[in-house]
Structure formats: C-alpha cells, structure tokens
Amino acid sequence: MYRSKSLILAFVFGFLFFTVHPAIPQSFTLEAILSAPYVTNLTVAEEADVLAWVSNEKGRNIWVAAAPAFEPRQVTSYTEDDGQALSSLRLTRDGRLLVYVRGGRANRAGEHPNPTSDPDGAEQAIWAVRTDGGQPWKLATGSGPLLSPDEQYVVFLRKGKPYRVALQPPDSVEKQPPEVKALFKVRGRVGHLRWSPDGQMLAFVSFRGDHNFIGIYDLQEHKIRWIAPGVDRDLRPVWSPDGRRLAFIRTPGARKHELRNLTGGHPFAIWVADVQTGTAQEIWRSPADDGGFAQYYPAEPLRWVKTDRLLFYSEHDGWMHIYSIKPDGTGLTDLTPGESEAEHSAVSPDGRYLYFSSNKDDIDRRHLWRTPTTGGRPQPLTRGTGIETDPVVLPSGQWIAYRAATVDHPPLITLARADGKNPKPIFPKKWPGTFPQHQLVTPQQVVFSAGDGWQIHGQLFLPKGAKPGDRRPAVIFMHGGPIRQMLLGWHYRGYYGNAYAMNQYLASKGYVVLSVNYRSGIGYGRDFRRAPNQGPRAGPA
C-alpha cells in the first residue's frame, strides 16, 4: 500500500505532463477484456434449491442451476446485443417457472431505451419461461412483477398503476393473449407492492408528491384501508410472519418546492401497525437527520423475519449498518458493528441468520459475513483479495450462493456451504479464449491526505514492467454516482465493472492509472459521503 501525506495527485500529474514513452507492454483490445460474461440479478426459489441469474455476453440471457448438481442451463436465447435489460427475476416456489422483465424503464417522455434504433421501437414487458426448456412467452407490458401466493397470476405496475394478469401456459397464450385487468385505482403513483402471507391482501405505497400513504388492498372485499395516513412520506411496508401486523418506514413530508437531495439527510422512524384496526405506533426514531441514503440504496431496507424481529438499515452510528429490533421497540441491536458498511444482505429461510457483504476489516473490498438476527458477533465467510457480494440463501439452508470477483476476472456465480466453506464456482465454467486474464495487473491501494485532512483512498494501476523513476503517461479516473466506491478488484456493478476493465486496458497500453475514491462516495462512512460544500445534486421530487 502506498501512503503519503502529500497529494499523490501531484505525483501522477507529473507523469501526465512530462511524458516519456518506454516500451509499451503487451496490450489487448477493449473487445477482448469485455468478452467475459458478466453475471447479475442472482435470485433463488422459495422452496426449491434453484438459482437463476442474468449473464451479459454479447447479449443478455437468463441461466438457471438446480440441486443437486447445480449444472448451469441457459433458458433464454436472445442473440442480439441490443442493450435490452433483463431484470426482476421471480422464480415460482418449485423453481420450474421464471417470470422476468425485458427492457428498460421509460424516461419522462415515455420513451424506452432503444440503443440499436430499432424502427419498431422498444418496450418494457413481463415475460415467463419454463426453467426446463421451451420458448419464453409474453404476459404484459409493465414492470415490477410479483407472483401471487397461489402462483395463478402476476401483479405488476404500468405507468405507476397496479394490474394483474393470469400466469397462463404458453399454449393458451398462443390461442388468446392473457387478459390484463386493473387491480385497483387510487390517486398518485403506486409502488412497493407486498403480498400478505395468506395472499388475501396486498400492501402498497401511494406516492402523492409531498406525502405518501401506506394502503392495504383486500382482494376478497375489493376494498382499500389506509394505515395511519398523514402528511409524512411512508415507505417500504413489510408484513409480520403471521400477517396481523405491518411495519413501514416513515419520513417527513416534503416542504414546498423541496428538491430531492441525494447527498442530504432527514429523520426517519420505524412504525408498526395493526392490520385490522389500522392503528399504528412508532417503535424507533433516528437520533438526527440520519435517513435518506440507507433507506433507498439497499434492495430491502426493512425486513420482518421469522424470529419476529425487524431488521433495518441506518447510518445513525456514522456508518451504514443493519439493526435488529423487536416489534415493541425493545432490544435494538447493531448486527454489523464497526467502522464499515453493510451492503447486500439476505436472511436464512428460518430467519435465524443474516448474511451480508461488507468492507469490514478490508475497507477497499467486499467480503461475506454471517450473524444471528437476534444479535451476536459477525463471523467472516470469505476472506482474501477477492470481491464477494450479493449473497442468497438456498431454501434447504445447506448452501449459499453469491458473486465472487478478483483482480483478474469479473464476478462468478459461486456456491458454498452455509458456513462459507467449500466454495465452488459454477458459472461461467471458463473464460473466453479472447479474455486477457493473465495480462491484467493487480491494482495497489493508495491512501493520501486531502487538503482538509481526510484520508482519501484510491487504486493505482501500474503497467507491467513499470519501475520506480519511469516516466509514463498517466490518467486519473473519477467514478460516477457520486455514491459509489471503486475497489481493489473487479466491480460488482456492471457500469463500474466496465470502468475497472477500462483502467486495466489503459494500464496494458502503458498508462499509469490512479482511480480516486473522492469525498461524497460510499464505503468510508456517513461523514465522508456527506462532505460539506459539495456540488449540487438535486432534481424534482
């Protein structure tokens, strides 16, 4: 690790302006380093040990793997590299059927991404496919699919309104397209749909600009009940395991002309409501303006697990941690303590264990940890120089799956025992012959002091064969976001995985590359992210 009290930027700029071109090491093309499959969207069935994921390799496709062999099998056959995203993977409980979304969401003008300029246009639609083979079939245009508990139909969103469509088999769809029906009508935009455990009710959020309501739609009575409505912005409803209570996050309503500020904060609270009466009470409130980032960045910022504990993300101790609390507001416990961030997470089927990715004890990487949901000392499941993220727990409780990258390859779908032992990569089986795995360099950690005394972390990519005193061209890379963190290995987000590949490509061309994790990024705590006097980052609410 390089550490300097003077700005290392001056060191790099010196290379930039006083360039001598030594012999360039063996280089490769951008096409070559981007030829490896990039896997995302790892998900698991509810009752069967079946995994599904998306692989982007000259076009996006869905793959599955099932116990006991976990042999990967491709279930879609999209052959065009057309930029159409695959997302929202939903497996039936037995893993025999998969529902997914193809296409990106529309912009404010109602236009969907169409990077190939297809004259027929593009759409965002919900599809289904059998995991044992056969062609996918289209169910409806829309997004956010959610299988009904009896798996007879799918509820989804279209232009912020809820609909339902029967999960018909493909042969009947060919004869007659499935009928799409409006589920219910309310003011505002609808989101955060959640089924009750018995499948009789559907919780949702009605977004109304400066305030949000939590609603419960009763399918049998065709009625809507509002939960503790007010002038606040209520979010993320979750059901108790017995279906009698509902928890949600409450944040203050928007002020007049208020713009959303991604770098700011506000108070937030956890509320619990009685479903039958609609009465609710606050069980916990953040000490200060600790809300915002930790309630929208994680995929599931609030959970109600089978041990009858509520798990939620918060930054009120200065870092994004996951906390456990009883529904009566007692027993608050920090499950992920320390000067580190908890990011992707999953809960075991019995609700006893929380699995999470974190930079705990390794600030510029991600590894997996496990801890009891009632509290206890987190135990590391992975170590070393890799980047491990996105854990899922298989229903049998015997296995976990996750994405594992290193400095010289993008993420692999990896299977391991529930205690992290015996890890086994299952996809891809090998890298393309064009992929220059053995020509990549190992980025070095650099830490230097900024003008205000903060320690800034970065990754230094030195060309192979570089020696002290060499004068080489140099590049400084700044990530986007700004709520991102570049790592000492292949990044777990596709866009930034491509950025990591680009830095490796430049190093192969003889450039020195310094990737800087500047203030307002994640990974180094709330105060680092919420740097004072940073530039504006706002938009319409």
XYZ file of C-alpha atoms in Angstrom:
541
model
C 0.000 0.000 0.000
C 1.249 3.442 -0.896
C 0.659 6.091 1.810
C 1.690 9.709 1.534
C 0.934 12.905 3.447
C 1.437 14.946 0.288
C -1.036 14.777 -2.543
C -0.305 11.794 -4.694
C -2.165 13.664 -7.436
C 0.908 15.798 -7.995
C 2.899 12.606 -8.455
C 0.511 11.382 -11.124
C 0.150 14.726 -12.892
C 3.914 14.808 -13.107
C 3.718 11.688 -15.216
C 0.930 13.240 -17.245
C 2.771 16.379 -18.328
C 6.322 15.060 -18.619
C 5.790 12.042 -20.790
C 8.437 9.668 -21.979
C 7.148 6.610 -23.798
C 9.012 3.493 -22.727
C 8.321 0.202 -24.408
C 4.590 -0.466 -24.120
C 3.815 -3.808 -22.503
C 1.777 -6.377 -24.362
C -1.683 -4.861 -24.729
C -5.127 -6.149 -25.635
C -8.280 -4.722 -27.143
C -11.320 -3.357 -25.363
C -13.359 -6.058 -27.081
C -11.109 -8.698 -25.536
C -11.352 -7.502 -21.940
C -15.119 -7.070 -22.279
C -15.590 -10.522 -23.814
C -16.037 -12.286 -20.470
C -19.620 -12.952 -19.291
C -20.817 -10.528 -16.627
C -23.375 -12.019 -14.231
C -26.048 -10.105 -12.295
C -29.513 -10.497 -10.750
C -28.773 -13.633 -8.726
C -32.004 -14.972 -7.206
C -33.325 -18.166 -5.629
C -36.623 -20.062 -5.468
C -38.590 -20.027 -2.231
C -38.924 -23.776 -1.640
C -36.504 -25.484 -4.037
C -32.739 -25.192 -4.316
C -32.904 -23.493 -7.712
C -30.857 -20.452 -8.701
C -31.342 -18.019 -11.574
C -29.219 -15.161 -12.870
C -28.578 -12.953 -15.888
C -25.422 -13.277 -17.959
C -24.362 -10.494 -20.321
C -22.166 -11.917 -23.068
C -22.815 -10.318 -26.445
C -26.445 -10.136 -25.423
C -28.241 -10.760 -22.135
C -29.696 -14.162 -21.231
C -31.045 -15.961 -18.175
C -29.432 -19.067 -16.748
C -30.558 -21.448 -14.002
C -28.936 -24.145 -11.868
C -30.638 -26.641 -9.552
C -29.632 -29.076 -6.821
C -28.001 -31.479 -6.509
C -25.596 -30.972 -9.424
C -26.128 -27.205 -9.923
C -25.252 -27.589 -13.588
C -25.919 -24.230 -15.322
C -28.530 -24.235 -18.071
C -29.465 -21.350 -20.377
C -33.232 -20.772 -20.542
C -33.495 -17.779 -22.901
C -31.950 -17.324 -26.328
C -31.611 -13.630 -27.028
C -28.938 -13.451 -29.697
C -28.770 -9.701 -30.320
C -26.537 -7.399 -28.306
C -29.370 -4.870 -28.270
C -28.913 -3.367 -24.811
C -32.311 -4.583 -23.584
C -32.023 -5.228 -19.850
C -33.273 -8.387 -18.123
C -34.382 -7.793 -14.539
C -36.882 -8.586 -11.761
C -36.325 -12.354 -11.893
C -39.083 -14.205 -9.980
C -38.986 -17.996 -9.637
C -42.037 -19.990 -8.649
C -41.693 -21.796 -5.330
C -40.664 -25.045 -7.005
C -38.314 -23.251 -9.405
C -39.980 -24.663 -12.526
C -41.152 -21.355 -13.902
C -39.479 -17.963 -14.093
C -41.102 -14.547 -14.581
C -38.885 -11.636 -15.610
C -38.840 -8.185 -17.189
C -37.216 -7.392 -20.519
C -36.490 -3.792 -21.448
C -35.642 -0.640 -19.546
C -37.987 1.816 -17.894
C -39.250 4.799 -19.829
C -37.860 8.315 -19.497
C -40.033 11.326 -18.711
C -41.134 11.479 -22.329
C -42.372 7.885 -22.135
C -39.550 6.540 -24.321
C -37.934 3.204 -23.518
C -34.198 2.595 -24.133
C -33.629 1.682 -27.776
C -29.845 1.757 -28.296
C -29.990 -0.081 -31.645
C -32.589 2.361 -33.046
C -34.966 -0.496 -33.797
C -37.577 1.070 -36.114
C -40.278 -0.930 -34.303
C -39.299 0.796 -31.072
C -38.710 -0.801 -27.683
C -40.859 -1.671 -24.692
C -40.623 -2.882 -21.126
C -42.564 -6.139 -20.802
C -43.119 -9.055 -18.432
C -42.259 -12.500 -19.747
C -42.365 -16.063 -18.446
C -40.251 -19.100 -19.294
C -40.043 -22.709 -18.106
C -36.705 -23.475 -16.495
C -36.625 -26.969 -18.028
C -36.799 -25.685 -21.594
C -39.070 -24.027 -24.131
C -39.531 -20.539 -25.519
C -40.460 -17.550 -23.321
C -43.932 -16.064 -23.666
C -45.064 -12.514 -23.083
C -47.580 -11.789 -20.330
C -47.983 -7.996 -20.474
C -46.195 -4.696 -20.843
C -45.103 -3.335 -17.472
C -42.579 -3.826 -14.687
C -42.230 -4.894 -11.058
C -43.856 -8.352 -11.364
C -44.924 -10.105 -8.176
C -46.259 -13.660 -8.211
C -49.476 -14.212 -6.277
C -49.031 -16.670 -3.369
C -51.108 -19.288 -5.241
C -48.958 -18.580 -8.342
C -52.053 -18.321 -10.547
C -51.375 -14.771 -11.666
C -48.886 -11.888 -11.574
C -49.478 -8.400 -10.237
C -47.359 -5.672 -11.770
C -47.097 -1.949 -12.444
C -47.712 0.014 -15.614
C -47.212 3.774 -15.571
C -47.456 3.735 -11.787
C -50.757 1.817 -11.666
C -51.297 -1.787 -10.450
C -52.564 -4.550 -12.760
C -52.926 -8.306 -12.739
C -52.525 -10.928 -15.451
C -53.064 -14.681 -15.333
C -49.938 -16.822 -15.411
C -51.233 -18.836 -18.362
C -49.165 -21.591 -20.006
C -47.675 -20.755 -23.413
C -50.080 -22.892 -25.455
C -53.114 -20.984 -24.177
C -51.327 -17.652 -24.679
C -50.850 -18.513 -28.358
C -54.588 -19.067 -28.721
C -55.625 -15.996 -26.756
C -53.392 -13.377 -25.089
C -53.926 -13.220 -21.316
C -56.360 -10.566 -20.171
C -54.815 -7.688 -18.228
C -57.046 -6.205 -15.531
C -56.628 -3.122 -13.385
C -56.228 -4.255 -9.783
C -57.471 -1.071 -8.100
C -57.436 2.662 -8.689
C -56.078 5.310 -6.309
C -54.597 8.758 -6.608
C -50.873 9.106 -7.203
C -48.292 6.593 -8.311
C -48.366 3.101 -6.778
C -45.271 1.142 -5.724
C -43.683 -1.185 -3.127
C -46.272 -3.963 -3.596
C -46.159 -6.661 -0.880
C -48.390 -9.737 -0.504
C -49.776 -10.743 2.885
C -48.687 -14.256 3.954
C -52.165 -15.678 3.230
C -52.411 -13.991 -0.165
C -55.679 -12.222 0.689
C -54.271 -8.696 0.918
C -51.748 -6.563 -0.871
C -49.863 -3.740 0.848
C -48.668 -0.854 -1.286
C -47.437 2.741 -1.234
C -49.413 5.551 -2.837
C -46.883 8.236 -3.819
C -48.560 11.668 -3.895
C -45.695 14.089 -4.359
C -45.083 15.732 -0.997
C -46.531 12.802 1.005
C -47.108 9.039 0.696
C -49.775 6.729 2.109
C -49.471 3.064 3.037
C -52.520 1.183 1.787
C -53.833 -2.363 2.110
C -55.986 -3.715 -0.695
C -58.335 -6.554 0.315
C -58.830 -8.769 -2.727
C -61.945 -10.539 -1.422
C -63.783 -7.420 -0.305
C -62.327 -5.223 -3.060
C -61.636 -2.502 -0.519
C -58.666 -0.330 0.451
C -57.714 0.524 4.009
C -55.196 3.318 4.732
C -52.669 2.794 7.524
C -52.124 5.815 9.806
C -52.412 8.338 6.939
C -50.890 11.762 7.463
C -48.609 14.307 5.881
C -45.491 12.107 6.001
C -43.823 10.073 3.299
C -44.357 6.437 4.321
C -42.357 3.727 2.568
C -41.438 0.039 2.337
C -44.301 -1.854 4.019
C -43.452 -5.368 5.273
C -45.768 -7.971 6.787
C -45.271 -9.796 10.058
C -44.920 -13.588 9.643
C -48.473 -14.084 10.988
C -49.938 -11.390 8.709
C -51.535 -9.464 11.570
C -49.170 -6.502 11.601
C -47.456 -4.280 9.095
C -44.221 -2.346 9.570
C -43.065 0.579 7.468
C -40.570 3.447 7.309
C -41.855 6.967 7.978
C -40.005 10.071 6.783
C -41.154 13.720 6.934
C -43.321 15.096 4.161
C -41.673 17.319 1.588
C -41.526 21.072 2.083
C -42.919 23.368 -0.583
C -40.625 23.477 -3.636
C -38.249 20.978 -1.953
C -35.927 19.177 -4.352
C -34.604 15.703 -3.700
C -31.040 15.849 -2.419
C -29.175 12.555 -2.685
C -26.347 13.853 -0.526
C -28.553 15.200 2.256
C -30.395 13.569 5.126
C -33.598 13.685 7.141
C -35.073 11.977 10.212
C -36.818 8.628 9.802
C -38.725 6.238 12.036
C -39.904 2.623 12.117
C -43.653 2.200 12.638
C -45.735 -0.919 13.334
C -49.470 -1.093 12.590
C -52.310 -3.452 13.460
C -53.723 -4.580 10.131
C -57.335 -4.983 11.287
C -57.691 -1.688 13.132
C -55.230 0.377 11.104
C -53.776 1.895 14.274
C -50.017 2.326 14.287
C -47.276 3.417 16.628
C -43.692 4.495 16.296
C -41.283 1.953 17.773
C -37.966 3.648 16.939
C -36.796 7.040 15.677
C -33.400 8.067 14.331
C -31.460 10.410 16.629
C -30.941 13.063 13.921
C -31.126 13.521 10.128
C -29.776 10.013 9.574
C -32.318 8.948 6.955
C -32.219 9.003 3.188
C -29.346 7.020 1.722
C -29.727 3.884 3.880
C -33.443 3.681 3.120
C -33.226 3.757 -0.675
C -29.789 2.342 -1.552
C -30.287 -1.225 -0.201
C -32.678 -3.523 -2.046
C -34.558 -4.327 1.185
C -34.065 -1.559 3.750
C -36.686 -3.102 6.075
C -37.482 -6.776 6.781
C -39.687 -8.691 9.207
C -38.071 -12.091 9.786
C -39.443 -15.344 11.192
C -37.793 -14.827 14.573
C -40.254 -11.900 14.944
C -37.552 -9.284 14.625
C -37.456 -6.254 12.377
C -34.193 -5.668 10.503
C -33.453 -2.240 9.064
C -30.573 -0.211 7.616
C -29.466 3.048 9.233
C -26.494 5.423 9.362
C -27.248 6.855 12.817
C -23.950 5.488 14.205
C -21.956 7.046 11.366
C -21.822 4.017 9.048
C -24.487 2.140 7.100
C -25.288 -0.787 9.388
C -28.123 -3.290 9.741
C -30.031 -3.239 13.023
C -32.409 -5.678 14.690
C -35.302 -4.617 16.907
C -38.372 -6.265 18.436
C -41.780 -5.123 17.151
C -42.479 -3.462 20.512
C -39.420 -1.256 20.100
C -37.159 -3.031 22.603
C -33.926 -4.919 22.046
C -32.260 -2.649 19.483
C -29.076 -4.400 18.344
C -26.415 -3.428 15.822
C -25.866 -6.611 13.790
C -22.964 -5.233 11.722
C -20.886 -3.090 14.128
C -17.603 -1.335 13.381
C -16.199 1.256 11.005
C -17.526 -0.464 7.887
C -20.587 -0.516 5.666
C -23.115 -3.335 5.309
C -24.371 -3.573 1.748
C -26.089 -6.553 0.067
C -27.875 -8.857 2.503
C -30.106 -11.924 2.787
C -31.788 -13.833 5.606
C -31.797 -17.601 6.109
C -35.167 -19.335 5.487
C -35.713 -19.858 9.225
C -34.940 -16.195 9.948
C -32.104 -17.038 12.318
C -29.136 -15.674 10.353
C -28.334 -12.525 8.435
C -25.842 -12.847 5.577
C -24.308 -9.631 4.305
C -21.495 -8.208 2.194
C -19.293 -5.597 3.813
C -15.927 -3.872 3.749
C -15.491 -4.807 7.408
C -11.759 -5.321 8.161
C -10.962 -4.721 4.458
C -12.101 -1.203 3.612
C -11.499 -1.306 -0.169
C -13.029 -4.719 -0.868
C -16.247 -6.634 -0.133
C -16.474 -9.934 1.735
C -19.348 -12.000 3.133
C -20.315 -12.290 6.799
C -22.951 -14.088 8.855
C -24.514 -13.114 12.178
C -27.610 -14.158 14.192
C -30.601 -11.875 13.625
C -31.045 -11.602 17.392
C -27.505 -10.286 17.828
C -24.038 -11.721 18.176
C -20.547 -11.419 16.812
C -20.435 -11.464 12.971
C -18.437 -14.346 11.531
C -16.494 -13.959 8.264
C -17.454 -16.373 5.497
C -14.978 -15.190 2.854
C -11.549 -13.582 3.104
C -8.616 -12.687 0.913
C -8.175 -10.444 -2.104
C -11.479 -11.150 -3.846
C -14.749 -9.190 -4.048
C -17.750 -11.209 -2.779
C -21.269 -9.749 -2.942
C -24.987 -10.477 -3.351
C -25.459 -13.497 -1.070
C -28.617 -15.603 -1.344
C -29.511 -18.494 0.955
C -30.958 -21.635 -0.599
C -34.221 -22.939 0.930
C -32.648 -26.145 2.262
C -30.422 -23.948 4.426
C -27.398 -26.011 3.405
C -25.986 -23.673 0.786
C -25.415 -20.051 -0.033
C -24.705 -18.616 -3.459
C -23.009 -15.320 -4.257
C -20.999 -13.396 -6.835
C -17.209 -13.632 -6.482
C -14.755 -11.495 -8.466
C -10.987 -10.983 -8.281
C -8.474 -8.544 -9.737
C -8.295 -10.562 -12.959
C -11.861 -11.657 -13.647
C -15.430 -10.330 -13.251
C -17.925 -11.982 -10.879
C -18.543 -15.721 -10.927
C -21.682 -17.385 -9.583
C -20.284 -19.300 -6.630
C -21.848 -21.933 -4.367
C -20.662 -22.653 -0.821
C -21.859 -24.297 2.342
C -23.935 -22.128 4.662
C -20.828 -21.546 6.806
C -18.877 -20.335 3.759
C -16.760 -23.477 3.430
C -16.076 -25.421 0.225
C -16.745 -22.589 -2.249
C -17.305 -23.816 -5.790
C -17.638 -21.560 -8.850
C -20.460 -22.821 -11.065
C -20.699 -20.137 -13.785
C -19.037 -19.397 -16.076
C -17.149 -22.662 -16.374
C -14.293 -20.981 -18.234
C -13.426 -17.630 -19.738
C -13.434 -16.986 -23.494
C -10.121 -17.520 -25.218
C -10.052 -13.817 -26.083
C -10.237 -12.727 -22.442
C -6.749 -11.492 -21.357
C -6.948 -12.754 -17.778
C -3.212 -13.356 -17.360
C -2.279 -9.952 -18.776
C -4.106 -7.966 -16.094
C -2.313 -6.106 -13.318
C -3.065 -6.057 -9.592
C -4.185 -2.559 -8.531
C -2.382 -1.264 -5.468
C -4.063 0.540 -2.587
C -3.003 4.155 -2.143
C -4.002 6.398 0.759
C -3.216 10.103 0.869
C -4.282 13.164 2.816
C -6.578 15.729 1.244
C -6.289 19.422 2.000
C -8.832 19.183 4.833
C -7.032 16.246 6.443
C -9.376 13.488 5.283
C -7.747 10.242 4.185
C -8.533 9.535 0.527
C -8.318 6.000 -0.844
C -7.546 5.031 -4.403
C -6.307 2.225 -6.603
C -3.096 2.559 -8.576
C -2.812 0.554 -11.817
C 0.850 0.282 -12.834
C 1.742 -1.154 -16.252
C 3.576 -4.448 -16.153
C 7.296 -3.861 -16.056
C 6.963 -0.366 -14.581
C 9.891 0.588 -12.353
C 10.448 3.424 -9.870
C 11.628 6.504 -11.759
C 9.900 5.584 -15.016
C 8.231 8.488 -16.767
C 4.941 7.351 -18.232
C 1.676 8.856 -19.416
C -0.940 8.906 -16.684
C -4.695 9.097 -16.242
C -6.772 9.999 -13.193
C -10.109 8.178 -13.082
C -13.091 9.540 -11.134
C -16.085 7.269 -10.635
C -19.645 8.492 -11.138
C -22.526 8.439 -8.757
C -21.138 10.051 -6.645
C -22.464 7.403 -4.221
C -20.082 4.694 -5.406
C -16.759 3.196 -4.353
C -14.170 1.683 -6.686
C -12.462 -1.383 -5.253
C -9.241 -3.371 -5.351
C -10.801 -5.775 -7.807
C -13.493 -6.157 -10.444
C -16.562 -4.113 -9.507
C -19.912 -5.721 -8.697
C -21.948 -3.144 -10.680
C -21.892 -3.545 -14.443
C -21.163 0.070 -15.359
C -18.290 0.262 -12.893
C -17.129 -3.210 -13.862
C -16.660 -1.752 -17.337
C -14.779 1.192 -15.787
C -12.466 -1.246 -13.990
C -11.898 -3.040 -17.312
C -11.103 0.306 -18.954
C -8.474 1.068 -16.311
C -6.894 -2.337 -16.939
C -6.948 -1.645 -20.677
C -5.162 1.694 -20.183
C -2.535 0.003 -17.989
C -1.951 -2.521 -20.783
C -1.269 0.414 -23.095
C 1.451 1.717 -20.788
C -0.551 4.289 -18.811
C -0.366 4.763 -15.083
C -3.962 4.966 -13.821
C -4.989 6.399 -10.465
C -8.617 5.689 -9.548
C -9.674 8.093 -6.765
C -12.464 7.487 -4.240
C -13.186 11.142 -3.645
C -15.384 12.676 -0.931
C -19.158 12.059 -1.315
C -18.613 8.412 -2.265
C -19.626 5.418 -0.172
C -17.561 2.943 1.834
C -15.947 5.324 4.318
C -18.875 6.363 6.486
C -21.680 8.921 6.528
C -19.468 11.950 7.177
C -17.234 11.066 4.234
C -20.244 10.721 1.950
C -21.924 13.893 3.182
C -18.973 16.159 2.531
C -19.706 19.833 3.276
C -19.906 22.312 0.400
C -20.061 19.642 -2.274
C -21.636 20.478 -5.588
C -25.393 20.390 -6.140
C -27.029 17.033 -6.622
C -30.771 17.508 -6.860
C -33.790 17.049 -9.058
C -37.562 17.198 -8.939
C -39.098 15.270 -6.056
